[in-house]
Tab-separated table of C-alpha atoms and ligand atoms in Angstrom:
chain	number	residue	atom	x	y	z
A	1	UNK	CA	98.096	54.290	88.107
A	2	UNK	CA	94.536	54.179	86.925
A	3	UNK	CA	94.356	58.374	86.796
A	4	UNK	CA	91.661	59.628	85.381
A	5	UNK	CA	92.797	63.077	86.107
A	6	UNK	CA	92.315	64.654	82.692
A	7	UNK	CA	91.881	68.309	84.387
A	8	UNK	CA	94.896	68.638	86.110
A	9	UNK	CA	96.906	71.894	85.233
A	10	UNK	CA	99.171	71.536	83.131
A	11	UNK	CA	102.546	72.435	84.885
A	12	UNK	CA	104.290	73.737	81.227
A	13	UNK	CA	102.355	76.476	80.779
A	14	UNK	CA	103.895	79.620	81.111
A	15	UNK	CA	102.507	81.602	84.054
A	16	UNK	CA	100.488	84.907	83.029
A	17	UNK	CA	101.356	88.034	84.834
A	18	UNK	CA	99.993	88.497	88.097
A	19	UNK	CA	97.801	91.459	87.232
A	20	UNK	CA	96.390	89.250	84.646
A	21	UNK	CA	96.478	86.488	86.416
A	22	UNK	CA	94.405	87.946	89.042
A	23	UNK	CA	91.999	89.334	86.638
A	24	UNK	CA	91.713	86.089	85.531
A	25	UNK	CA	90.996	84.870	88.683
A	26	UNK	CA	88.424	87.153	89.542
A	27	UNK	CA	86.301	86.149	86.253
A	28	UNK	CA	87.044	82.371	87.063
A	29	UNK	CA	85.701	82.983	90.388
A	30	UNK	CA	82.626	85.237	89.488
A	31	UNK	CA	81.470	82.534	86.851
A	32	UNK	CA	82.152	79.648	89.100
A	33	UNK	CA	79.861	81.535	91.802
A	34	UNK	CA	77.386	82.249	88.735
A	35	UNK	CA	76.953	78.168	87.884
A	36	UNK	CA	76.521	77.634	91.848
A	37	UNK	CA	73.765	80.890	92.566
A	38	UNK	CA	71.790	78.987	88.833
A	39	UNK	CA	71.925	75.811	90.575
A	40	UNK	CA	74.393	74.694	87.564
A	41	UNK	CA	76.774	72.105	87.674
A	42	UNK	CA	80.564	72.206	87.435
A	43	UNK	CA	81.919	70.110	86.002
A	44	UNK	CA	85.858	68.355	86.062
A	45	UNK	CA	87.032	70.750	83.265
A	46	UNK	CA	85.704	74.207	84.842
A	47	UNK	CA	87.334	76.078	86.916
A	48	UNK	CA	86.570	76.061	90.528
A	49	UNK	CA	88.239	77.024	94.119
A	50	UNK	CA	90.894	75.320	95.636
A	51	UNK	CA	88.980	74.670	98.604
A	52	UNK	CA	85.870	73.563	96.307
A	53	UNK	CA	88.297	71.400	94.885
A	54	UNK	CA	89.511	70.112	98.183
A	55	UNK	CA	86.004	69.437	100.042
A	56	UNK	CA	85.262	67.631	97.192
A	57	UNK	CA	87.746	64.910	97.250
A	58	UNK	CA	87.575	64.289	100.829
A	59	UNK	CA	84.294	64.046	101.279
A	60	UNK	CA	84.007	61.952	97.731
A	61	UNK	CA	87.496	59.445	99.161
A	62	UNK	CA	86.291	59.181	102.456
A	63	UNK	CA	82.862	57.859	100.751
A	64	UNK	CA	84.711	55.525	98.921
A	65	UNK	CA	86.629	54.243	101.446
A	66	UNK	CA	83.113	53.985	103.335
A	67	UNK	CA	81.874	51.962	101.069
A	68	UNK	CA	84.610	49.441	100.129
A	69	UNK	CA	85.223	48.610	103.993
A	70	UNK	CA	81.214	48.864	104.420
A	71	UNK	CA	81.445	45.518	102.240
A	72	UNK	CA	83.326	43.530	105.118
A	73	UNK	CA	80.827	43.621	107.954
A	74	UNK	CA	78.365	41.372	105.914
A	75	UNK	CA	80.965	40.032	103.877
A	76	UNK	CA	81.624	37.929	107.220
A	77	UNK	CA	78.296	36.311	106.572
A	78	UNK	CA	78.301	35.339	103.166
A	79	UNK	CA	79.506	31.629	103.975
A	80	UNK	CA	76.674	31.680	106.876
A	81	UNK	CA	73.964	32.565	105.042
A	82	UNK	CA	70.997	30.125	105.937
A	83	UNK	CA	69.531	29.649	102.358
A	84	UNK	CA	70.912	29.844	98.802
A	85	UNK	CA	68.783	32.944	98.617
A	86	UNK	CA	69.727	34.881	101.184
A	87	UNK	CA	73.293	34.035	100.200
A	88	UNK	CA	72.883	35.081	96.597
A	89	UNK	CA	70.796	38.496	97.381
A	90	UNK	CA	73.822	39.285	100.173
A	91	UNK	CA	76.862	38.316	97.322
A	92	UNK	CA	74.653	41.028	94.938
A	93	UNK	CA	74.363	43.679	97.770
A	94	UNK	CA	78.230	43.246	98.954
A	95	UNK	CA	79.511	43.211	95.275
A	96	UNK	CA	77.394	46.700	94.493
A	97	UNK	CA	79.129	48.413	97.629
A	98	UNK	CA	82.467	47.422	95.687
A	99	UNK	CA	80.683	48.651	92.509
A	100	UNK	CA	79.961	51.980	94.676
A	101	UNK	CA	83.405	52.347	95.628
A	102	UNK	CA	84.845	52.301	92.337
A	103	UNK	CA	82.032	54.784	90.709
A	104	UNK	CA	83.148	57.155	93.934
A	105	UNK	CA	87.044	56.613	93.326
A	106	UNK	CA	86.625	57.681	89.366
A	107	UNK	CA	84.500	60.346	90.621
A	108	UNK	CA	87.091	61.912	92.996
A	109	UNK	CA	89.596	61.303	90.201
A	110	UNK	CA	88.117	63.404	88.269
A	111	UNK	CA	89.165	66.416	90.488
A	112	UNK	CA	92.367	65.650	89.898
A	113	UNK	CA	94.179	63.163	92.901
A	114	UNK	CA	94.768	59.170	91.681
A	115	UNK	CA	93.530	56.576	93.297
A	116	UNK	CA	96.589	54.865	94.513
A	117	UNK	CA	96.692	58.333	96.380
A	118	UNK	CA	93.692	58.015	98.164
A	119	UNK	CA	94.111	54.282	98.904
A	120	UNK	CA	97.065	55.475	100.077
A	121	UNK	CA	95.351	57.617	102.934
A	122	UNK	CA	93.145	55.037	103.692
A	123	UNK	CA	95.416	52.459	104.282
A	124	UNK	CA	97.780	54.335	106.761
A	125	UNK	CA	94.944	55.395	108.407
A	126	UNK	CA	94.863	59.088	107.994
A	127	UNK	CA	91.666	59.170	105.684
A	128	UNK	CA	88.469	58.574	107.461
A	129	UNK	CA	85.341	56.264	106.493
A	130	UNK	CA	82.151	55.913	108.026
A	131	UNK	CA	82.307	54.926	111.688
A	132	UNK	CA	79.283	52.766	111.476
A	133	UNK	CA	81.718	50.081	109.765
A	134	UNK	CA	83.388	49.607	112.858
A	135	UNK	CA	81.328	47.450	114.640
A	136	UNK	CA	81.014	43.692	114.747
A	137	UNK	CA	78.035	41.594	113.076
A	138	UNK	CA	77.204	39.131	115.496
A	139	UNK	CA	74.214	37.643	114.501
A	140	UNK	CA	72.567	37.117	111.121
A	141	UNK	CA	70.072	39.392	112.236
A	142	UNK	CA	72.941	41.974	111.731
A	143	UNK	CA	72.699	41.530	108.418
A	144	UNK	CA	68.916	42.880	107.941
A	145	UNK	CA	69.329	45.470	110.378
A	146	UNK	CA	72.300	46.310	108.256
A	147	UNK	CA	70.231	46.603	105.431
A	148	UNK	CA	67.145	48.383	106.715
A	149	UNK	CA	68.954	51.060	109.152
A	150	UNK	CA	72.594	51.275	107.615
A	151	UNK	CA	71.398	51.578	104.176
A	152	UNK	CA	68.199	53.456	105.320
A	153	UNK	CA	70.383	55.814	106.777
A	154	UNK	CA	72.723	55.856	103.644
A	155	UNK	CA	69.659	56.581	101.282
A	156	UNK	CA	68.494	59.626	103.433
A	157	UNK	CA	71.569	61.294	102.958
A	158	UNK	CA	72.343	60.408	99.848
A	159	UNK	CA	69.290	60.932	97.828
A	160	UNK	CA	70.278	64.776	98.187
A	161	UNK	CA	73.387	64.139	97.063
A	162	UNK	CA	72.392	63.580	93.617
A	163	UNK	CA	71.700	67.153	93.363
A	164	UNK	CA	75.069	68.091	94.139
A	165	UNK	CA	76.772	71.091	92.573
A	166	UNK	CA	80.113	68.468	91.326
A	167	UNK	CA	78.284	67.028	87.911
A	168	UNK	CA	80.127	63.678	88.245
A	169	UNK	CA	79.418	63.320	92.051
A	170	UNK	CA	75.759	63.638	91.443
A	171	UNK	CA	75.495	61.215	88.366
A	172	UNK	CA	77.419	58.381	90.301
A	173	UNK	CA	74.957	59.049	93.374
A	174	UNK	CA	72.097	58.372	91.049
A	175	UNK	CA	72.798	54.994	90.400
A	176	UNK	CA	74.026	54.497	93.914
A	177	UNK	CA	70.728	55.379	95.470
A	178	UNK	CA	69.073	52.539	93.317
A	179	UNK	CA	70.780	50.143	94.196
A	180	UNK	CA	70.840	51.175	98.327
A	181	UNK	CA	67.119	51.263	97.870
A	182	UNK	CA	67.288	47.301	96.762
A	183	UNK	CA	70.116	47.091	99.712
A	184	UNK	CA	67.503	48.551	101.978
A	185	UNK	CA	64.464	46.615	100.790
A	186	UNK	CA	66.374	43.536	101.087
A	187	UNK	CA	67.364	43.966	104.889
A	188	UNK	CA	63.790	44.646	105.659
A	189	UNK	CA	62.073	41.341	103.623
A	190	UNK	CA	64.135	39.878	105.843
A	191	UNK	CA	63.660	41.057	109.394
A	192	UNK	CA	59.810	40.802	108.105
A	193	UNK	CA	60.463	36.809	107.551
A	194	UNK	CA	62.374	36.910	110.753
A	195	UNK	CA	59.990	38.517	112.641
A	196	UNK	CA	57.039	35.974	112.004
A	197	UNK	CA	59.284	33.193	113.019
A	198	UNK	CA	60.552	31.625	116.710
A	199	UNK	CA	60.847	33.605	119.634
A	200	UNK	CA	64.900	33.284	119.252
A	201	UNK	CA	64.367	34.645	115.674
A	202	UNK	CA	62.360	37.426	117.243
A	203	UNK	CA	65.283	38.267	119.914
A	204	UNK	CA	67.966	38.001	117.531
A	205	UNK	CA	66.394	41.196	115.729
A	206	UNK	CA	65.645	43.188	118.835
A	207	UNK	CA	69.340	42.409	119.542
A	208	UNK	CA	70.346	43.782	116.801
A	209	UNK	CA	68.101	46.636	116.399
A	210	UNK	CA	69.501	47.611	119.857
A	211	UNK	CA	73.274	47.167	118.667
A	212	UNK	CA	72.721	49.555	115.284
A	213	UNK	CA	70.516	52.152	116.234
A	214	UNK	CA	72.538	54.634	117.944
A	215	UNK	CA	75.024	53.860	115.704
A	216	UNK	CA	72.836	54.768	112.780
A	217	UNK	CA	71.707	58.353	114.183
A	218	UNK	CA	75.521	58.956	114.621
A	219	UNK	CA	76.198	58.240	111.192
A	220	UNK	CA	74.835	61.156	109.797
A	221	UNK	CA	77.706	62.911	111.259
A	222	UNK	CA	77.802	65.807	114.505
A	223	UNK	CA	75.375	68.260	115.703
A	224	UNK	CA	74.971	70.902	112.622
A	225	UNK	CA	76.666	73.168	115.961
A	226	UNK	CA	80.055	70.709	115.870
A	227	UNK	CA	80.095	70.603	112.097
A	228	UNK	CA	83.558	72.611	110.670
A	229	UNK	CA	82.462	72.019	107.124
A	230	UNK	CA	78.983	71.681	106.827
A	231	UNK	CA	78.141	75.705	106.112
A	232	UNK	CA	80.235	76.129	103.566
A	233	UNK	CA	79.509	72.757	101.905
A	234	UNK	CA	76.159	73.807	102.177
A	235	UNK	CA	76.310	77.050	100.361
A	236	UNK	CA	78.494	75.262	97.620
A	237	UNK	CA	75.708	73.149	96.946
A	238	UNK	CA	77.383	70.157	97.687
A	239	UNK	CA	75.691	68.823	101.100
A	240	UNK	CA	71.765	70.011	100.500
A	241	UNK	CA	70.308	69.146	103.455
A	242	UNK	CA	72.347	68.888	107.125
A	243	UNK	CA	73.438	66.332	109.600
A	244	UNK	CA	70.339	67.298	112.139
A	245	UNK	CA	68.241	67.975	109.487
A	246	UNK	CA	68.722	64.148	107.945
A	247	UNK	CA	68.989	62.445	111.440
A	248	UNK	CA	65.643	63.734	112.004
A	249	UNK	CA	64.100	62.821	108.586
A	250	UNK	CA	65.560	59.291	109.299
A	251	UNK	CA	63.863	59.123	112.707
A	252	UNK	CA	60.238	60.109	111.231
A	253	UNK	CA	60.592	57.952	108.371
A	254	UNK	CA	61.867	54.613	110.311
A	255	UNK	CA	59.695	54.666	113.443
A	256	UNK	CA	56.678	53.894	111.420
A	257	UNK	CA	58.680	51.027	109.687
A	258	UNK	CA	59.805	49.637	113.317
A	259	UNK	CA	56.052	48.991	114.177
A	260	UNK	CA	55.303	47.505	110.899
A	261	UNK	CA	57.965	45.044	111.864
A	262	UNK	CA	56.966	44.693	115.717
A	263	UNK	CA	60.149	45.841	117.197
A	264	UNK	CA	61.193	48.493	119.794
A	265	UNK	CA	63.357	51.056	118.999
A	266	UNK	CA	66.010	51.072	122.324
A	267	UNK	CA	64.968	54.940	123.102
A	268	UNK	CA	62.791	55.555	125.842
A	269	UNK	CA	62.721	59.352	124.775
A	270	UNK	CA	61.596	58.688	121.761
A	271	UNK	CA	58.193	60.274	121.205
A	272	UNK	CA	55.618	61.786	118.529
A	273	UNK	CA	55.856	65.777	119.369
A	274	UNK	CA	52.663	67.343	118.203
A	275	UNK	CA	54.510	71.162	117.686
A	276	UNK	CA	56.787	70.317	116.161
A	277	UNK	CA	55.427	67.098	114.068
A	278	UNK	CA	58.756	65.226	114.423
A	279	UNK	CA	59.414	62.978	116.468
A	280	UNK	CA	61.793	63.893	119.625
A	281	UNK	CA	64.467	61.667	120.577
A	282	UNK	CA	67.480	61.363	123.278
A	283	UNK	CA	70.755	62.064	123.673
A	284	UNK	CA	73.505	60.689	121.157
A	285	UNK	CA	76.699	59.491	122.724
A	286	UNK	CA	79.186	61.523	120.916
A	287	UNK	CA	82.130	60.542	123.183
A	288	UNK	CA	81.829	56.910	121.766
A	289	UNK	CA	81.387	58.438	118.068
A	290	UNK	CA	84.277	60.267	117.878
A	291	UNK	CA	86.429	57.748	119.549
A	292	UNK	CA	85.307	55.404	116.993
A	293	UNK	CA	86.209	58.240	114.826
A	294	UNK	CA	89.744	57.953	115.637
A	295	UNK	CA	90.489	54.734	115.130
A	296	UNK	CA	89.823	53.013	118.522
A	297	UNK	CA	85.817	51.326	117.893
A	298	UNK	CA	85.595	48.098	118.590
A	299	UNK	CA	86.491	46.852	114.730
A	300	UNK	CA	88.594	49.644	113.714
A	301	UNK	CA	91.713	47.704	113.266
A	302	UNK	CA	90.783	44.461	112.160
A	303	UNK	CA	89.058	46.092	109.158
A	304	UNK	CA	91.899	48.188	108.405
A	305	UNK	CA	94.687	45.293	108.265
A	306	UNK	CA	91.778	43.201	106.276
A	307	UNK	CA	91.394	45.956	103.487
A	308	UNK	CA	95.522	46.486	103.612
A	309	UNK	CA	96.159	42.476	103.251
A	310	UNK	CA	93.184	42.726	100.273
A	311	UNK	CA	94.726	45.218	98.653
A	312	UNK	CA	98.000	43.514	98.397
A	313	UNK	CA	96.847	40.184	98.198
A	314	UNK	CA	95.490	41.789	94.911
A	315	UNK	CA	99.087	43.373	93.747
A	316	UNK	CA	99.426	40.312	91.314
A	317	UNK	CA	96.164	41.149	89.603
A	318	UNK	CA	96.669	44.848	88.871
A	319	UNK	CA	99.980	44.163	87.770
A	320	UNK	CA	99.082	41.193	85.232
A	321	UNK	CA	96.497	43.790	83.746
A	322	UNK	CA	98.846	46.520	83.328
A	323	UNK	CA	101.218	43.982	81.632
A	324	UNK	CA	98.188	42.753	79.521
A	325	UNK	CA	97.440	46.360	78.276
A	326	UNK	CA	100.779	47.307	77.496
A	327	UNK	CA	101.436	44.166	75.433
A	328	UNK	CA	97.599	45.431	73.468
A	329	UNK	CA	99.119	48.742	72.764
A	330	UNK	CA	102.793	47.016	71.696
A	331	UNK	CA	100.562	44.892	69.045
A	332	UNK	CA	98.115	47.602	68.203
A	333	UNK	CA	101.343	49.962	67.435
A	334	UNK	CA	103.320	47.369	65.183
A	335	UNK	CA	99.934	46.597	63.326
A	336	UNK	CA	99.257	50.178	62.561
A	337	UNK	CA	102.894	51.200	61.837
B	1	LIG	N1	82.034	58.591	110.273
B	1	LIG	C1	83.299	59.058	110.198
B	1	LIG	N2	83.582	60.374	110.125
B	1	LIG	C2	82.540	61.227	110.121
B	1	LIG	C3	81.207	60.815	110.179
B	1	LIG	C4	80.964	59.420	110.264
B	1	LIG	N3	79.731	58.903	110.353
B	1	LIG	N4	80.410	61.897	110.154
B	1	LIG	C5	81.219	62.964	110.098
B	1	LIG	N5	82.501	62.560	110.081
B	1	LIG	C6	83.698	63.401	110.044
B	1	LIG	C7	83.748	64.229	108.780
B	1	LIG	O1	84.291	63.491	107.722
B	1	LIG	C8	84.611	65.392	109.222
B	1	LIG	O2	85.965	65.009	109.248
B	1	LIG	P1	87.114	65.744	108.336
B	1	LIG	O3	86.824	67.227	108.390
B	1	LIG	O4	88.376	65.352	108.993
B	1	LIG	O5	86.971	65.202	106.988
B	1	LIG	C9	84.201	65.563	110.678
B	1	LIG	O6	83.624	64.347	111.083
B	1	LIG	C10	83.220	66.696	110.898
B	1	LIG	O7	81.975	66.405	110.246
B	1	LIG	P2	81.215	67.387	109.257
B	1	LIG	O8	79.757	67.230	109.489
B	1	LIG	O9	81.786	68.756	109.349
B	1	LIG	O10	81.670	66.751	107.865
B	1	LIG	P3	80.902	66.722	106.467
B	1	LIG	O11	80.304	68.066	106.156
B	1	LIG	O12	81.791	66.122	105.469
B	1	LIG	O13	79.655	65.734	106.738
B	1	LIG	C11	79.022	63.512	106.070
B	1	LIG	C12	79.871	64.359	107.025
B	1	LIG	C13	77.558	63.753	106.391
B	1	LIG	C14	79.365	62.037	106.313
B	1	LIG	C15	79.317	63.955	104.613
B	1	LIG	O14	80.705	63.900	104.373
B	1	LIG	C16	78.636	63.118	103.580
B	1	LIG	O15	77.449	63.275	103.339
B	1	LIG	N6	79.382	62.211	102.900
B	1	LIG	C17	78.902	61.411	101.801
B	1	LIG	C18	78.177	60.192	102.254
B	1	LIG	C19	79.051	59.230	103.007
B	1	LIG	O16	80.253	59.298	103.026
B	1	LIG	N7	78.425	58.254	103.669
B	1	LIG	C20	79.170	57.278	104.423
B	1	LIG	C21	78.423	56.052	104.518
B	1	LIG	S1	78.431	55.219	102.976
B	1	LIG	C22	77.563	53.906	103.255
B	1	LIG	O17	76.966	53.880	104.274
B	1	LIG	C23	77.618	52.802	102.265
B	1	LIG	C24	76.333	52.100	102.160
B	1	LIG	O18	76.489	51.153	101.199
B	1	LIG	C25	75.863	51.490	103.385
């Protein structure tokens, strides 16, 4: 259901000889390497590696998956909202994440595996999404730091992304990144307004700043040292920039923003270094990462069983439009017969 796997080999076709056939191979793989060294992209109807192939559609699900359970953290607060305004701007933002998630899915399609497929992974838990959906959103302060630092931190590394080698990977990341720009904008308007109100309204964002921000450098994935796939998604052209590399470019680029808003950032190692001009920063708890990794952060299952329980609360739906577009074609057949 809902394949858009046009490039899928077609299992009829006689196989060639295997001298030919590794001929062909060779050629395949010297013109695929040829489009990568120009800085070309492939695209869903070349040819390309298995493992190309492969790195692609996990790290395209898995963003997916990220971003349809990203919409449940602040989809908690759309009833709480304190003004029509902040309720309508959140609605836009959570709906776009969905929007994201289904640009990502037809992306990943594209390489050939079907959606119910990679639903399938995420709901029995084998496929991963981005830890930093795991946590709880206790305040409505949450919801701007959200904004500012989650989707800060989802900009910085995906604004590269649009120059990925995978053509339809990079087109649906250019549209993403315009709309996380608004996302991010958003969440800082409203810390701003926060921040010139009460002293509770003041706390409530320090509170929450302290919550995210680890959370947010961890996001960006392990030390480049720890990271199995980053090398050779890096000469593929498909991550351009790497895990450290973003972390730190996040770090320079948000500590100014913190002052603007008169807030501390909860790192008392954080500090300007005038070698390297970046700033230096302390240690990341990678125990708590990876266990959040693996299923057992503090929100882990409760988001789970509420995308599992939305998925088939939805059953009806998918299956009344399948019904509706196979009674189309029935009347679009007899008409042109
Ligand atoms: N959460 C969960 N798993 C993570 C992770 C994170 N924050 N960071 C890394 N991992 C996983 C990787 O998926 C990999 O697991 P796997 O080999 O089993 O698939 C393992 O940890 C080792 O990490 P690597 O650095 O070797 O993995 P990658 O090279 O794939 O890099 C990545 C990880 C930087 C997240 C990269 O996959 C990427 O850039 N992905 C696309 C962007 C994305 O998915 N962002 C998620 C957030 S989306 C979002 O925030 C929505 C927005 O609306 C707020």
């Amino acid at each position: 259901m809902y394949t858009q796997s046009f490039n899928v080999q077609d299992g009829q076709a006689a196989a060639p000889a295997p001298a030919v056939a590794l001929a062909e191979n060779a050629a395949a793989q010297a013109k695929f390497d040829a489009k990568i060294n120009a800085d070309d992209k492939i695209e869903p109807q070349d040819w390309m590696p298995d493992n190309y192939r492969k790195t692609l559609v996990r790290q395209i699900s898995q963003h997916a998956h990220s971003e349809i359970v990203g919409m449940l953290p602040e989809g908690n607060w759309i009833s709480r909202a304190p003004s029509l305004k902040r309720k309508a701007i959140l609605i836009a933002k959570v709906q776009d994440e969905g929007g994201h998630g289904l640009y990502l899915y037809s992306a990943a399609e594209t390489l050939g595996t079907s959606r119910d497929q990679m639903l399938e992974g995420l709901h029995s838990g084998r496929a991963k999404y981005s830890s930093i959906f795991n946590y709880p959103t206790l305040t409505w302060a949450d919801v701007g730091v959200i904004g500012w630092l989650v989707d800060g931190a989802a900009i910085m590394n995906q604004i590269p992304l649009c120059r990925c080698s995978y053509g339809p990977y990079a087109r649906a990341m250019i549209r993403v990144c315009k709309e996380e720009s608004f996302h991010q904008r958003q969440g800082y308007e409203a810390l701003l307004v926060m921040m010139q109100g009460t002293a509770a309204q003041k706390a409530m964002v320090q509170d929450a700043v302290n919550r995210w921000w680890w959370k947010c450098l961890a996001m960006f994935g392990p030390p480049d040292s720890d990271s199995p796939n980053s090398d050779q998604a890096m000469r593929w052209g498909i991550k351009r920039i790497s895990n450290d590399d973003l972390r730190q470019k996040f770090v320079d680029a948000t500590v100014p923003q913190a002052k603007v808003l008169g807030i501390s950032l909860p790192d008392p190692d954080l500090k300007w270094n005038e070698q390297r001009q970046h700033y230096d920063f302390g240690a990341i708890d990678w125990d708590e990462f990876w266990a959040t990794v693996n299923g057992n952060g503090p929100c882990n299952k409760e988001r789970l069983a509420t995308r599992v329980k939305a998925h088939n609360d939805g059953q009806w739906v998918r299956e009344a439009a399948l019904a509706y577009a196979s009674k189309h074609r029935a009347v679009a057949h007899k008409e042109a017969a």
